[in-house]
Amino acid sequence: MKNDVTIRKMEQADIQRLLREFRRQGWPKPREVLEGYYEEQSRGERMVFIADHREGPAGYVTLRPSASAGPFAGRGTPELTDLIVFIRFQRQGIGSRLLEAAEKAAATLSPTVSLGVGLHSGYGPAQRLYAKRGYIPDGSGVWYRDQLLEPYTDCRNDDELILYLSKTLKRGGDPEDGA
């Protein structure tokens, strides 16, 4: 499978192809989100990496040049967002290939890359992948709805309960081993 996948920049035709794949597996994804990603990429505000397989899109990840929320906002640290590997393509190394491409691009901008990951069980595979690739918690604790969650505060274990992670990258785009 790894040899059947090409990682490339998003094209406008990918919007419809991605929406079709989201519908196929019953995941809601508003067209406006994907259109926004494409428009932001066109303006240089985001990079969108597509994992392209002969059977269709296998997934994608986006990279913002600077984090827009959480503990890394306003610090010039690139941020990975919305890593998606469609169910029929999971557990085949595609998520790692997408992250490799995005990390290489991030390393041209900063020695560090950041991301936020949800805490409920639906994010379990992503949590494991990030740990295996050397991402570590930033130490600020958990965030909810873009705000630092104070100790003992009630919250809901939904997609907005986030732990922020970062990874140190080598110059030239090669991630450091284990850090």
XYZ file of C-alpha atoms in Angstrom:
179
model
C 0.000 0.000 0.000
C 2.790 2.474 0.843
C 4.073 2.374 -2.735
C 0.551 2.994 -4.046
C 0.274 6.356 -2.265
C 1.649 9.700 -3.383
C 1.768 12.709 -1.062
C 1.087 15.933 -2.927
C -0.323 19.439 -2.593
C -4.119 19.825 -2.593
C -5.802 20.597 -5.902
C -9.274 22.122 -6.285
C -10.667 18.819 -7.650
C -9.723 17.180 -4.339
C -12.581 18.971 -2.576
C -15.215 16.828 -4.293
C -13.078 13.672 -4.045
C -12.587 14.170 -0.293
C -16.271 14.913 0.298
C -17.184 11.692 -1.516
C -14.806 9.732 0.751
C -16.200 11.391 3.887
C -19.752 10.465 2.800
C -18.641 6.917 2.011
C -17.693 6.304 5.636
C -20.392 8.420 7.251
C -18.206 11.209 8.642
C -19.687 14.694 8.382
C -17.396 17.275 6.809
C -18.800 20.577 5.571
C -17.764 21.487 2.029
C -16.929 24.973 3.342
C -14.107 23.581 5.482
C -12.355 21.945 2.527
C -13.000 24.966 0.293
C -11.507 27.148 3.023
C -8.415 24.953 3.213
C -7.935 25.235 -0.548
C -8.414 29.016 -0.508
C -6.012 29.427 2.422
C -3.453 27.279 0.601
C -3.860 29.514 -2.479
C -3.097 32.563 -0.297
C -0.093 30.898 1.392
C -1.856 30.740 4.779
C -1.987 26.932 4.957
C -0.421 23.940 3.238
C -2.642 20.937 2.530
C -0.992 17.571 1.937
C -3.100 14.921 0.197
C -2.351 11.188 0.357
C -3.450 10.108 -3.113
C -4.135 6.426 -3.842
C -5.258 4.931 -7.135
C -8.617 4.128 -5.465
C -9.097 7.734 -4.312
C -7.874 10.067 -1.597
C -6.529 8.136 1.396
C -6.303 11.161 3.689
C -4.783 14.570 4.284
C -3.177 16.854 6.847
C -2.865 20.624 6.923
C -0.042 22.848 8.143
C -0.505 26.426 9.247
C 2.710 28.522 9.298
C 1.824 29.781 12.776
C -0.446 28.277 15.423
C -3.734 30.124 15.721
C -4.901 28.793 19.103
C -3.617 27.122 22.235
C -0.267 27.591 23.974
C 1.683 28.072 20.726
C -0.517 30.871 19.317
C 1.393 34.020 18.473
C 4.801 32.356 18.888
C 5.531 31.627 15.219
C 5.341 27.879 15.735
C 3.849 25.979 12.770
C 0.757 23.941 13.596
C -0.444 20.654 12.117
C -4.228 20.419 11.964
C -6.897 17.996 10.807
C -4.924 14.811 10.166
C -7.388 12.463 8.469
C -6.746 8.944 7.203
C -9.914 7.371 5.877
C -10.895 4.142 7.600
C -10.222 1.821 4.662
C -6.651 3.174 4.459
C -5.787 3.172 8.170
C -2.967 1.121 9.752
C -0.944 1.169 6.532
C 1.585 3.907 7.319
C -0.278 6.662 5.487
C -0.649 8.871 8.568
C 3.113 8.699 9.116
C 3.781 9.582 5.481
C 1.488 12.588 5.713
C 3.179 13.717 8.924
C 6.642 13.265 7.368
C 5.716 15.586 4.492
C 4.171 18.190 6.789
C 7.078 18.032 9.268
C 9.571 18.527 6.446
C 7.713 21.661 5.363
C 7.400 22.865 8.983
C 11.155 22.476 9.503
C 11.755 25.138 6.850
C 9.763 27.569 9.018
C 10.756 26.696 12.589
C 12.732 24.190 14.662
C 9.453 23.138 16.342
C 6.047 21.999 15.113
C 2.885 21.857 17.236
C -0.527 20.211 17.138
C -3.593 19.656 19.266
C -5.174 16.238 19.720
C -8.563 15.366 21.120
C -8.722 13.323 24.304
C -11.690 11.007 23.734
C -11.219 7.434 22.484
C -11.953 8.377 18.873
C -8.564 10.100 18.869
C -6.764 7.066 20.306
C -5.044 6.056 17.040
C -3.845 9.635 16.486
C -2.604 9.904 20.083
C -0.558 6.732 19.631
C 0.816 7.860 16.269
C 1.944 11.219 17.655
C 3.649 9.559 20.633
C 5.469 7.112 18.328
C 6.649 10.028 16.190
C 8.126 11.884 19.171
C 5.460 14.467 19.983
C 5.351 15.440 23.647
C 2.803 17.434 25.689
C 3.663 21.104 25.993
C 2.949 21.058 29.746
C 0.111 23.568 29.816
C -2.549 20.954 30.562
C -5.782 20.443 28.673
C -7.669 23.063 26.731
C -11.394 23.295 26.116
C -12.989 25.483 23.455
C -9.685 27.279 22.871
C -9.243 28.159 26.552
C -6.883 26.656 29.101
C -9.017 24.456 31.346
C -8.437 25.365 34.975
C -8.008 22.481 37.444
C -11.260 20.909 38.672
C -13.344 22.693 36.044
C -16.199 20.727 34.513
C -16.005 20.078 30.793
C -17.413 17.777 28.134
C -15.290 15.039 26.568
C -16.004 16.140 23.011
C -13.860 17.166 20.034
C -12.977 20.450 21.727
C -11.174 18.895 24.707
C -7.571 19.145 23.490
C -4.035 18.361 24.608
C -1.310 20.303 22.787
C 1.888 18.557 21.730
C 5.097 19.638 20.042
C 8.083 18.080 18.356
C 11.577 19.408 17.784
C 12.678 19.150 14.148
C 16.136 19.076 12.642
C 17.193 21.780 10.233
C 16.709 20.776 6.624
C 13.407 19.076 7.289
C 14.453 15.785 8.937
C 12.759 15.157 12.292
C 15.145 14.375 15.117
C 15.109 10.796 16.330
C 12.785 10.412 19.305
C 12.586 14.079 20.251
